[in-house]
């Protein structure tokens, strides 16, 4: 929470002082297109994160931290945009945003690749790439498969089903 407030305060100070873009705190991160995302709901998939963050640019790489044994999300991730300027937009607009009832933190990052890490394993597929028979977009690289299908909460699926029933009854 403190980090979110600090970033909001920095942004407000820049607005109040009419800081030019070349003097912005964002310029310290012009050499990286990575962002850190914290406070994510645990049931979000890679696809959900891509959907949320693609509002501000083209994500090309995403690593959602997962428990090694269970494979469950740890609630934080790193994302790389195709264009670095998208990072500024995402940090300014999504830091402190509510996602499924949780306030997320978004900040610039300098991601360091581990020696044993394969960067290709976390590449985000472009729109229109391979999809299975259920319409889920998948990216298969090596042994890992990245599911990019948005997760629906129970309430959302119930609401969708009710709307379908109403449409069916109004057509009859």
Tab-separated table of N, CA and C in Angstrom:
chain	number	residue	atom	x	y	z
A	1	UNK	N	0.817	-1.191	0.000
A	1	UNK	CA	0.000	0.000	0.000
A	1	UNK	C	0.865	1.260	0.000
A	2	UNK	N	1.975	1.228	0.746
A	2	UNK	CA	2.835	2.408	0.788
A	2	UNK	C	3.433	2.703	-0.579
A	3	UNK	N	3.819	1.653	-1.287
A	3	UNK	CA	4.407	1.828	-2.615
A	3	UNK	C	3.396	2.462	-3.565
A	4	UNK	N	2.159	2.025	-3.486
A	4	UNK	CA	1.099	2.586	-4.327
A	4	UNK	C	0.947	4.076	-4.034
A	5	UNK	N	0.909	4.417	-2.758
A	5	UNK	CA	0.762	5.829	-2.373
A	5	UNK	C	1.960	6.664	-2.806
A	6	UNK	N	3.156	6.094	-2.719
A	6	UNK	CA	4.355	6.826	-3.127
A	6	UNK	C	4.319	7.146	-4.620
A	7	UNK	N	3.923	6.184	-5.426
A	7	UNK	CA	3.842	6.407	-6.871
A	7	UNK	C	2.760	7.426	-7.186
A	8	UNK	N	1.620	7.315	-6.513
A	8	UNK	CA	0.549	8.294	-6.727
A	8	UNK	C	1.013	9.697	-6.339
A	9	UNK	N	1.770	9.797	-5.255
A	9	UNK	CA	2.275	11.098	-4.806
A	9	UNK	C	3.265	11.670	-5.822
A	10	UNK	N	4.166	10.827	-6.339
A	10	UNK	CA	5.111	11.277	-7.367
A	10	UNK	C	4.369	11.815	-8.589
A	11	UNK	N	3.374	11.069	-9.038
A	11	UNK	CA	2.601	11.491	-10.208
A	11	UNK	C	1.875	12.801	-9.949
A	12	UNK	N	1.291	12.949	-8.767
A	12	UNK	CA	0.571	14.181	-8.441
A	12	UNK	C	1.525	15.370	-8.365
A	13	UNK	N	2.708	15.163	-7.796
A	13	UNK	CA	3.704	16.230	-7.718
A	13	UNK	C	4.101	16.694	-9.115
A	14	UNK	N	4.298	15.731	-10.025
A	14	UNK	CA	4.643	16.090	-11.403
A	14	UNK	C	3.522	16.875	-12.067
A	15	UNK	N	2.287	16.476	-11.805
A	15	UNK	CA	1.153	17.211	-12.372
A	15	UNK	C	1.077	18.627	-11.808
A	16	UNK	N	1.228	18.746	-10.506
A	16	UNK	CA	1.143	20.056	-9.857
A	16	UNK	C	2.240	21.009	-10.332
A	17	UNK	N	3.432	20.469	-10.544
A	17	UNK	CA	4.579	21.292	-10.950
A	17	UNK	C	4.719	21.413	-12.465
A	18	UNK	N	3.821	20.810	-13.204
A	18	UNK	CA	3.865	20.790	-14.674
A	18	UNK	C	5.267	20.372	-15.139
A	19	UNK	N	5.689	19.213	-14.660
A	19	UNK	CA	7.007	18.681	-14.971
A	19	UNK	C	7.063	18.241	-16.429
A	20	UNK	N	8.087	18.669	-17.181
A	20	UNK	CA	8.205	18.231	-18.579
A	20	UNK	C	8.542	16.738	-18.646
A	21	UNK	N	8.172	16.076	-19.735
A	21	UNK	CA	8.399	14.627	-19.846
A	21	UNK	C	9.850	14.201	-19.645
A	22	UNK	N	10.802	15.011	-20.104
A	22	UNK	CA	12.207	14.610	-19.958
A	22	UNK	C	12.717	14.736	-18.521
A	23	UNK	N	11.943	15.359	-17.633
A	23	UNK	CA	12.327	15.477	-16.224
A	23	UNK	C	11.490	14.564	-15.326
A	24	UNK	N	10.619	13.777	-15.917
A	24	UNK	CA	9.736	12.886	-15.165
A	24	UNK	C	10.526	11.761	-14.506
A	25	UNK	N	10.001	11.231	-13.420
A	25	UNK	CA	10.647	10.092	-12.759
A	25	UNK	C	10.641	8.860	-13.654
A	26	UNK	N	9.758	8.829	-14.639
A	26	UNK	CA	9.710	7.701	-15.573
A	26	UNK	C	10.980	7.616	-16.432
A	27	UNK	N	11.670	8.739	-16.631
A	27	UNK	CA	12.860	8.725	-17.497
A	27	UNK	C	13.972	7.850	-16.929
A	28	UNK	N	13.953	7.586	-15.631
A	28	UNK	CA	14.947	6.687	-15.038
A	28	UNK	C	14.795	5.264	-15.564
A	29	UNK	N	13.651	4.966	-16.164
A	29	UNK	CA	13.360	3.609	-16.626
A	29	UNK	C	13.223	3.533	-18.143
A	30	UNK	N	13.805	4.466	-18.869
A	30	UNK	CA	13.709	4.465	-20.331
A	30	UNK	C	14.456	3.286	-20.958
A	31	UNK	N	15.347	2.672	-20.201
A	31	UNK	CA	16.142	1.572	-20.733
A	31	UNK	C	15.494	0.201	-20.531
A	32	UNK	N	14.309	0.149	-19.961
A	32	UNK	CA	13.645	-1.132	-19.732
A	32	UNK	C	12.165	-1.053	-20.079
A	33	UNK	N	11.641	-2.142	-20.612
A	33	UNK	CA	10.217	-2.206	-20.974
A	33	UNK	C	9.466	-3.159	-20.048
A	34	UNK	N	10.050	-3.458	-18.888
A	34	UNK	CA	9.438	-4.373	-17.930
A	34	UNK	C	8.683	-3.605	-16.852
A	35	UNK	N	7.596	-4.224	-16.376
A	35	UNK	CA	6.892	-3.711	-15.207
A	35	UNK	C	6.698	-4.859	-14.224
A	36	UNK	N	6.591	-4.496	-12.955
A	36	UNK	CA	6.285	-5.452	-11.894
A	36	UNK	C	4.831	-5.237	-11.511
A	37	UNK	N	4.095	-6.322	-11.350
A	37	UNK	CA	2.690	-6.254	-10.964
A	37	UNK	C	2.539	-7.046	-9.668
A	38	UNK	N	2.074	-6.401	-8.618
A	38	UNK	CA	1.889	-7.061	-7.329
A	38	UNK	C	0.451	-6.975	-6.858
A	39	UNK	N	0.092	-7.842	-5.932
A	39	UNK	CA	-1.251	-7.828	-5.356
A	39	UNK	C	-2.311	-8.432	-6.253
A	40	UNK	N	-1.906	-9.251	-7.208
A	40	UNK	CA	-2.870	-9.860	-8.128
A	40	UNK	C	-3.740	-10.892	-7.416
A	41	UNK	N	-5.012	-10.992	-7.789
A	41	UNK	CA	-5.846	-12.079	-7.265
A	41	UNK	C	-5.236	-13.424	-7.684
A	42	UNK	N	-5.293	-14.394	-6.801
A	42	UNK	CA	-4.631	-15.668	-7.043
A	42	UNK	C	-5.274	-16.493	-8.152
A	43	UNK	N	-6.526	-16.206	-8.489
A	43	UNK	CA	-7.192	-17.015	-9.512
A	43	UNK	C	-7.033	-16.436	-10.917
A	44	UNK	N	-6.271	-15.354	-11.082
A	44	UNK	CA	-6.050	-14.803	-12.419
A	44	UNK	C	-5.067	-15.671	-13.193
A	45	UNK	N	-5.364	-15.879	-14.465
A	45	UNK	CA	-4.445	-16.611	-15.333
A	45	UNK	C	-3.578	-15.613	-16.086
A	46	UNK	N	-2.617	-16.115	-16.833
A	46	UNK	CA	-1.794	-15.259	-17.676
A	46	UNK	C	-2.665	-14.505	-18.677
A	47	UNK	N	-3.694	-15.176	-19.181
A	47	UNK	CA	-4.594	-14.548	-20.147
A	47	UNK	C	-5.330	-13.357	-19.577
A	48	UNK	N	-5.767	-13.465	-18.325
A	48	UNK	CA	-6.451	-12.349	-17.675
A	48	UNK	C	-5.523	-11.142	-17.549
A	49	UNK	N	-4.292	-11.416	-17.166
A	49	UNK	CA	-3.321	-10.333	-16.993
A	49	UNK	C	-3.040	-9.660	-18.333
A	50	UNK	N	-2.880	-10.463	-19.376
A	50	UNK	CA	-2.643	-9.909	-20.713
A	50	UNK	C	-3.817	-9.037	-21.143
A	51	UNK	N	-5.041	-9.492	-20.880
A	51	UNK	CA	-6.229	-8.716	-21.259
A	51	UNK	C	-6.228	-7.361	-20.553
A	52	UNK	N	-5.954	-7.348	-19.257
A	52	UNK	CA	-5.962	-6.098	-18.493
A	52	UNK	C	-4.863	-5.152	-18.980
A	53	UNK	N	-3.662	-5.665	-19.160
A	53	UNK	CA	-2.521	-4.800	-19.458
A	53	UNK	C	-2.371	-4.477	-20.940
A	54	UNK	N	-3.075	-5.167	-21.806
A	54	UNK	CA	-2.988	-4.844	-23.234
A	54	UNK	C	-3.740	-3.562	-23.571
A	55	UNK	N	-4.452	-2.990	-22.615
A	55	UNK	CA	-5.096	-1.691	-22.822
A	55	UNK	C	-4.075	-0.596	-23.098
A	56	UNK	N	-2.849	-0.790	-22.636
A	56	UNK	CA	-1.845	0.265	-22.710
A	56	UNK	C	-0.680	-0.068	-23.627
A	57	UNK	N	-0.736	-1.174	-24.317
A	57	UNK	CA	0.328	-1.538	-25.240
A	57	UNK	C	0.301	-3.024	-25.525
A	58	UNK	N	1.259	-3.469	-26.308
A	58	UNK	CA	1.343	-4.869	-26.729
A	58	UNK	C	2.284	-5.642	-25.806
A	59	UNK	N	1.729	-6.466	-24.890
A	59	UNK	CA	2.598	-7.291	-24.048
A	59	UNK	C	3.277	-8.369	-24.896
A	60	UNK	N	4.576	-8.542	-24.705
A	60	UNK	CA	5.305	-9.548	-25.475
A	60	UNK	C	5.854	-10.664	-24.590
A	61	UNK	N	5.875	-10.436	-23.278
A	61	UNK	CA	6.462	-11.410	-22.359
A	61	UNK	C	5.785	-11.257	-21.009
A	62	UNK	N	5.456	-12.375	-20.380
A	62	UNK	CA	4.789	-12.336	-19.080
A	62	UNK	C	5.229	-13.519	-18.241
A	63	UNK	N	5.649	-13.236	-17.022
A	63	UNK	CA	5.994	-14.306	-16.088
A	63	UNK	C	5.170	-14.117	-14.825
A	64	UNK	N	4.197	-15.000	-14.641
A	64	UNK	CA	3.383	-15.025	-13.432
A	64	UNK	C	4.073	-15.963	-12.454
A	65	UNK	N	4.449	-15.451	-11.290
A	65	UNK	CA	5.138	-16.271	-10.293
A	65	UNK	C	4.181	-17.336	-9.773
A	66	UNK	N	4.639	-18.576	-9.793
A	66	UNK	CA	3.822	-19.701	-9.352
A	66	UNK	C	4.599	-20.555	-8.354
A	67	UNK	N	3.864	-21.215	-7.472
A	67	UNK	CA	4.445	-22.153	-6.527
A	67	UNK	C	4.995	-23.337	-7.315
A	68	UNK	N	6.223	-23.749	-7.019
A	68	UNK	CA	6.854	-24.827	-7.784
A	68	UNK	C	6.130	-26.159	-7.637
A	69	UNK	N	5.573	-26.424	-6.462
A	69	UNK	CA	4.927	-27.714	-6.228
A	69	UNK	C	3.479	-27.739	-6.691
A	70	UNK	N	2.702	-26.748	-6.289
A	70	UNK	CA	1.264	-26.764	-6.603
A	70	UNK	C	0.937	-26.095	-7.933
A	71	UNK	N	1.805	-25.197	-8.398
A	71	UNK	CA	1.538	-24.481	-9.640
A	71	UNK	C	0.576	-23.317	-9.479
A	72	UNK	N	0.180	-23.030	-8.231
A	72	UNK	CA	-0.759	-21.929	-7.990
A	72	UNK	C	-0.023	-20.591	-8.033
A	73	UNK	N	-0.750	-19.565	-8.446
A	73	UNK	CA	-0.194	-18.216	-8.546
A	73	UNK	C	0.215	-17.697	-7.174
A	74	UNK	N	1.312	-16.950	-7.142
A	74	UNK	CA	1.754	-16.309	-5.904
A	74	UNK	C	1.234	-14.880	-5.801
A	75	UNK	N	0.565	-14.388	-6.850
A	75	UNK	CA	-0.042	-13.061	-6.790
A	75	UNK	C	0.820	-11.922	-7.304
A	76	UNK	N	1.930	-12.239	-7.969
A	76	UNK	CA	2.732	-11.174	-8.571
A	76	UNK	C	3.321	-11.660	-9.888
A	77	UNK	N	3.686	-10.702	-10.741
A	77	UNK	CA	4.163	-11.048	-12.081
A	77	UNK	C	5.063	-9.945	-12.622
A	78	UNK	N	5.783	-10.276	-13.689
A	78	UNK	CA	6.542	-9.305	-14.463
A	78	UNK	C	6.015	-9.358	-15.883
A	79	UNK	N	5.906	-8.204	-16.504
A	79	UNK	CA	5.389	-8.121	-17.863
A	79	UNK	C	6.300	-7.205	-18.668
A	80	UNK	N	6.551	-7.585	-19.917
A	80	UNK	CA	7.363	-6.753	-20.807
A	80	UNK	C	6.490	-6.297	-21.961
A	81	UNK	N	6.539	-5.005	-22.246
A	81	UNK	CA	5.819	-4.439	-23.374
A	81	UNK	C	6.732	-4.354	-24.590
A	82	UNK	N	6.110	-4.326	-25.762
A	82	UNK	CA	6.848	-4.151	-27.006
A	82	UNK	C	7.490	-2.757	-27.046
A	83	UNK	N	6.767	-1.758	-26.559
A	83	UNK	CA	7.229	-0.370	-26.563
A	83	UNK	C	7.341	0.119	-25.119
A	84	UNK	N	8.473	0.682	-24.766
A	84	UNK	CA	8.720	1.118	-23.391
A	84	UNK	C	7.711	2.153	-22.919
A	85	UNK	N	7.202	2.983	-23.810
A	85	UNK	CA	6.259	4.036	-23.399
A	85	UNK	C	4.970	3.445	-22.830
A	86	UNK	N	4.663	2.227	-23.209
A	86	UNK	CA	3.484	1.554	-22.662
A	86	UNK	C	3.631	1.323	-21.163
A	87	UNK	N	4.876	1.155	-20.708
A	87	UNK	CA	5.129	0.977	-19.272
A	87	UNK	C	4.661	2.197	-18.491
A	88	UNK	N	4.987	3.390	-19.003
A	88	UNK	CA	4.572	4.621	-18.323
A	88	UNK	C	3.058	4.674	-18.195
A	89	UNK	N	2.372	4.332	-19.281
A	89	UNK	CA	0.905	4.361	-19.269
A	89	UNK	C	0.338	3.362	-18.268
A	90	UNK	N	0.886	2.144	-18.272
A	90	UNK	CA	0.389	1.106	-17.361
A	90	UNK	C	0.638	1.487	-15.907
A	91	UNK	N	1.834	1.996	-15.614
A	91	UNK	CA	2.163	2.386	-14.238
A	91	UNK	C	1.251	3.518	-13.780
A	92	UNK	N	1.072	4.523	-14.627
A	92	UNK	CA	0.247	5.674	-14.242
A	92	UNK	C	-1.228	5.324	-14.103
A	93	UNK	N	-1.725	4.419	-14.938
A	93	UNK	CA	-3.164	4.150	-14.956
A	93	UNK	C	-3.603	2.940	-14.140
A	94	UNK	N	-2.738	1.958	-13.965
A	94	UNK	CA	-3.161	0.735	-13.276
A	94	UNK	C	-2.613	0.601	-11.860
A	95	UNK	N	-1.639	1.396	-11.491
A	95	UNK	CA	-1.147	1.350	-10.120
A	95	UNK	C	-2.265	1.801	-9.183
A	96	UNK	N	-2.637	0.938	-8.248
A	96	UNK	CA	-3.711	1.246	-7.307
A	96	UNK	C	-5.093	0.866	-7.808
A	97	UNK	N	-5.178	0.289	-8.997
A	97	UNK	CA	-6.478	-0.118	-9.546
A	97	UNK	C	-6.987	-1.364	-8.821
A	98	UNK	N	-8.304	-1.501	-8.773
A	98	UNK	CA	-8.921	-2.678	-8.161
A	98	UNK	C	-9.163	-3.730	-9.238
A	99	UNK	N	-8.686	-4.939	-9.005
A	99	UNK	CA	-8.907	-6.069	-9.905
A	99	UNK	C	-9.492	-7.197	-9.073
A	100	UNK	N	-10.732	-7.552	-9.342
A	100	UNK	CA	-11.446	-8.595	-8.597
A	100	UNK	C	-11.348	-8.380	-7.086
A	101	UNK	N	-11.548	-7.140	-6.671
A	101	UNK	CA	-11.575	-6.825	-5.249
A	101	UNK	C	-10.232	-6.634	-4.585
A	102	UNK	N	-9.144	-6.694	-5.340
A	102	UNK	CA	-7.809	-6.485	-4.769
A	102	UNK	C	-7.146	-5.294	-5.435
A	103	UNK	N	-6.483	-4.492	-4.636
A	103	UNK	CA	-5.762	-3.332	-5.156
A	103	UNK	C	-4.389	-3.801	-5.628
A	104	UNK	N	-4.100	-3.570	-6.913
A	104	UNK	CA	-2.819	-4.024	-7.452
A	104	UNK	C	-1.807	-2.885	-7.461
A	105	UNK	N	-0.542	-3.258	-7.364
A	105	UNK	CA	0.529	-2.271	-7.498
A	105	UNK	C	1.258	-2.557	-8.805
A	106	UNK	N	1.542	-1.501	-9.534
A	106	UNK	CA	2.237	-1.616	-10.817
A	106	UNK	C	3.382	-0.617	-10.794
A	107	UNK	N	4.588	-1.091	-11.084
A	107	UNK	CA	5.752	-0.210	-11.064
A	107	UNK	C	6.743	-0.656	-12.131
A	108	UNK	N	7.609	0.261	-12.521
A	108	UNK	CA	8.674	-0.068	-13.458
A	108	UNK	C	9.579	-1.116	-12.814
A	109	UNK	N	10.226	-1.927	-13.643
A	109	UNK	CA	11.113	-2.962	-13.115
A	109	UNK	C	12.297	-3.157	-14.052
A	110	UNK	N	13.366	-3.636	-13.472
A	110	UNK	CA	14.522	-4.070	-14.260
A	110	UNK	C	14.647	-5.569	-14.003
A	111	UNK	N	13.985	-6.335	-14.837
A	111	UNK	CA	13.956	-7.785	-14.644
A	111	UNK	C	15.307	-8.381	-15.017
A	112	UNK	N	15.825	-9.253	-14.159
A	112	UNK	CA	17.084	-9.936	-14.435
A	112	UNK	C	16.797	-11.405	-14.699
A	113	UNK	N	17.266	-11.876	-15.827
A	113	UNK	CA	17.049	-13.263	-16.223
A	113	UNK	C	18.010	-14.161	-15.452
A	114	UNK	N	17.460	-15.225	-14.868
A	114	UNK	CA	18.303	-16.205	-14.177
A	114	UNK	C	19.050	-17.039	-15.209
A	115	UNK	N	20.171	-17.604	-14.822
A	115	UNK	CA	20.978	-18.411	-15.738
A	115	UNK	C	20.219	-19.620	-16.268
A	116	UNK	N	19.383	-20.228	-15.421
A	116	UNK	CA	18.655	-21.439	-15.811
A	116	UNK	C	17.282	-21.136	-16.413
A	117	UNK	N	17.002	-19.877	-16.711
A	117	UNK	CA	15.670	-19.473	-17.167
A	117	UNK	C	15.633	-19.332	-18.689
A	118	UNK	N	14.592	-19.890	-19.294
A	118	UNK	CA	14.381	-19.780	-20.735
A	118	UNK	C	13.368	-18.670	-20.987
A	119	UNK	N	13.822	-17.561	-21.540
A	119	UNK	CA	12.941	-16.407	-21.777
A	119	UNK	C	11.814	-16.748	-22.755
A	120	UNK	N	12.060	-17.648	-23.693
A	120	UNK	CA	11.034	-18.018	-24.677
A	120	UNK	C	9.841	-18.708	-24.039
A	121	UNK	N	10.037	-19.236	-22.845
A	121	UNK	CA	8.968	-19.957	-22.166
A	121	UNK	C	7.813	-19.039	-21.771
A	122	UNK	N	8.071	-17.751	-21.663
A	122	UNK	CA	7.073	-16.814	-21.163
A	122	UNK	C	6.611	-15.803	-22.217
A	123	UNK	N	6.900	-16.081	-23.481
A	123	UNK	CA	6.475	-15.175	-24.551
A	123	UNK	C	4.951	-15.190	-24.659
A	124	UNK	N	4.365	-14.024	-24.898
A	124	UNK	CA	2.911	-13.891	-25.046
A	124	UNK	C	2.577	-14.038	-26.517
A	125	UNK	N	1.634	-14.927	-26.860
A	125	UNK	CA	1.278	-15.085	-28.277
A	125	UNK	C	0.557	-13.856	-28.808
A	126	UNK	N	0.769	-13.576	-30.069
A	126	UNK	CA	0.068	-12.469	-30.725
A	126	UNK	C	-1.374	-12.885	-30.959
A	127	UNK	N	-2.246	-11.903	-31.123
A	127	UNK	CA	-3.662	-12.179	-31.388
A	127	UNK	C	-3.783	-13.055	-32.623
A	128	UNK	N	-4.661	-14.041	-32.550
A	128	UNK	CA	-4.898	-14.919	-33.689
A	128	UNK	C	-3.992	-16.129	-33.741
A	129	UNK	N	-3.117	-16.301	-32.751
A	129	UNK	CA	-2.273	-17.484	-32.741
A	129	UNK	C	-3.079	-18.694	-32.306
A	130	UNK	N	-2.458	-19.817	-32.298
A	130	UNK	CA	-3.062	-21.122	-32.033
A	130	UNK	C	-4.135	-21.104	-30.942
A	131	UNK	N	-5.281	-21.733	-31.233
A	131	UNK	CA	-6.325	-21.896	-30.221
A	131	UNK	C	-6.858	-23.316	-30.310
A	132	UNK	N	-7.331	-23.849	-29.189
A	132	UNK	CA	-7.840	-25.213	-29.188
A	132	UNK	C	-9.322	-25.231	-29.537
A	133	UNK	N	-9.923	-26.431	-29.487
A	133	UNK	CA	-11.321	-26.588	-29.901
A	133	UNK	C	-12.304	-25.837	-29.010
A	134	UNK	N	-11.917	-25.466	-27.807
A	134	UNK	CA	-12.805	-24.732	-26.910
A	134	UNK	C	-12.604	-23.225	-27.024
A	135	UNK	N	-11.759	-22.793	-27.952
A	135	UNK	CA	-11.551	-21.370	-28.159
A	135	UNK	C	-10.530	-20.751	-27.225
A	136	UNK	N	-9.835	-21.582	-26.438
A	136	UNK	CA	-8.815	-21.046	-25.543
A	136	UNK	C	-7.538	-20.821	-26.339
A	137	UNK	N	-6.915	-19.703	-26.090
A	137	UNK	CA	-5.652	-19.411	-26.758
A	137	UNK	C	-4.549	-20.033	-25.923
A	138	UNK	N	-3.687	-20.765	-26.591
A	138	UNK	CA	-2.608	-21.439	-25.880
A	138	UNK	C	-1.284	-21.131	-26.552
A	139	UNK	N	-0.240	-21.151	-25.778
A	139	UNK	CA	1.102	-20.992	-26.298
A	139	UNK	C	1.901	-22.163	-25.752
A	140	UNK	N	2.414	-22.984	-26.609
A	140	UNK	CA	3.169	-24.146	-26.168
A	140	UNK	C	4.628	-23.951	-26.570
A	141	UNK	N	5.481	-23.922	-25.573
A	141	UNK	CA	6.907	-23.788	-25.813
A	141	UNK	C	7.590	-24.790	-24.903
A	142	UNK	N	8.288	-25.701	-25.493
A	142	UNK	CA	8.949	-26.721	-24.690
A	142	UNK	C	7.932	-27.556	-23.944
A	143	UNK	N	8.144	-27.731	-22.648
A	143	UNK	CA	7.251	-28.554	-21.841
A	143	UNK	C	6.103	-27.764	-21.254
A	144	UNK	N	6.187	-26.443	-21.259
A	144	UNK	CA	5.187	-25.622	-20.577
A	144	UNK	C	4.134	-25.121	-21.551
A	145	UNK	N	2.901	-25.090	-21.085
A	145	UNK	CA	1.798	-24.555	-21.875
A	145	UNK	C	1.203	-23.387	-21.108
A	146	UNK	N	1.058	-22.247	-21.786
A	146	UNK	CA	0.529	-21.044	-21.144
A	146	UNK	C	-0.931	-20.907	-21.542
A	147	UNK	N	-1.840	-20.971	-20.573
A	147	UNK	CA	-3.267	-20.821	-20.845
A	147	UNK	C	-3.614	-19.345	-20.799
A	148	UNK	N	-4.100	-18.827	-21.912
A	148	UNK	CA	-4.425	-17.406	-22.005
A	148	UNK	C	-5.925	-17.181	-22.052
A	149	UNK	N	-6.699	-18.073	-21.441
A	149	UNK	CA	-8.148	-17.942	-21.395
A	149	UNK	C	-8.548	-17.141	-20.165
A	150	UNK	N	-9.342	-16.069	-20.326
A	150	UNK	CA	-9.762	-15.294	-19.158
A	150	UNK	C	-10.578	-16.139	-18.181
A	151	UNK	N	-10.354	-15.931	-16.898
A	151	UNK	CA	-11.085	-16.640	-15.849
A	151	UNK	C	-12.352	-15.866	-15.534
A	152	UNK	N	-13.469	-16.590	-15.391
A	152	UNK	CA	-14.730	-15.953	-15.007
A	152	UNK	C	-15.056	-16.352	-13.581
A	153	UNK	N	-15.466	-15.393	-12.784
A	153	UNK	CA	-15.895	-15.716	-11.430
A	153	UNK	C	-17.259	-16.390	-11.511
A	154	UNK	N	-17.688	-17.028	-10.420
A	154	UNK	CA	-18.986	-17.698	-10.403
A	154	UNK	C	-20.117	-16.719	-10.676
A	155	UNK	N	-20.019	-15.511	-10.094
A	155	UNK	CA	-21.057	-14.498	-10.313
A	155	UNK	C	-21.167	-14.124	-11.782
A	156	UNK	N	-20.016	-13.952	-12.440
A	156	UNK	CA	-20.035	-13.582	-13.857
A	156	UNK	C	-20.665	-14.676	-14.704
A	157	UNK	N	-20.327	-15.937	-14.420
A	157	UNK	CA	-20.887	-17.029	-15.214
A	157	UNK	C	-22.383	-17.192	-14.951
A	158	UNK	N	-22.818	-16.968	-13.693
A	158	UNK	CA	-24.252	-17.037	-13.388
A	158	UNK	C	-25.010	-15.921	-14.093
A	159	UNK	N	-24.452	-14.708	-14.062
A	159	UNK	CA	-25.089	-13.581	-14.753
A	159	UNK	C	-25.187	-13.837	-16.249
A	160	UNK	N	-24.141	-14.379	-16.823
A	160	UNK	CA	-24.143	-14.676	-18.256
A	160	UNK	C	-25.228	-15.710	-18.581
A	161	UNK	N	-25.341	-16.727	-17.733
A	161	UNK	CA	-26.352	-17.768	-17.959
A	161	UNK	C	-27.761	-17.191	-17.843
A	162	UNK	N	-27.989	-16.312	-16.855
A	162	UNK	CA	-29.305	-15.669	-16.720
A	162	UNK	C	-29.649	-14.838	-17.950
A	163	UNK	N	-28.678	-14.099	-18.471
A	163	UNK	CA	-28.926	-13.296	-19.676
A	163	UNK	C	-29.283	-14.189	-20.862
A	164	UNK	N	-28.593	-15.304	-20.983
A	164	UNK	CA	-28.894	-16.244	-22.078
A	164	UNK	C	-30.321	-16.773	-21.962
A	165	UNK	N	-30.702	-17.131	-20.727
A	165	UNK	CA	-32.059	-17.641	-20.508
A	165	UNK	C	-33.104	-16.588	-20.864
A	166	UNK	N	-32.862	-15.333	-20.464
A	166	UNK	CA	-33.806	-14.254	-20.797
A	166	UNK	C	-33.918	-14.063	-22.299
A	167	UNK	N	-32.780	-14.120	-22.991
A	167	UNK	CA	-32.814	-13.977	-24.453
A	167	UNK	C	-33.595	-15.116	-25.093
A	168	UNK	N	-33.349	-16.330	-24.609
A	168	UNK	CA	-34.059	-17.490	-25.172
A	168	UNK	C	-35.564	-17.367	-24.958
A	169	UNK	N	-35.953	-16.954	-23.739
A	169	UNK	CA	-37.385	-16.842	-23.447
A	169	UNK	C	-38.028	-15.693	-24.229
A	170	UNK	N	-37.293	-14.613	-24.474
A	170	UNK	CA	-37.867	-13.498	-25.242
A	170	UNK	C	-37.991	-13.842	-26.723
A	171	UNK	N	-37.164	-14.753	-27.215
A	171	UNK	CA	-37.246	-15.171	-28.618
A	171	UNK	C	-38.409	-16.135	-28.847
A	172	UNK	N	-38.817	-16.845	-27.813
A	172	UNK	CA	-39.904	-17.835	-27.952
A	172	UNK	C	-41.231	-17.230	-27.803
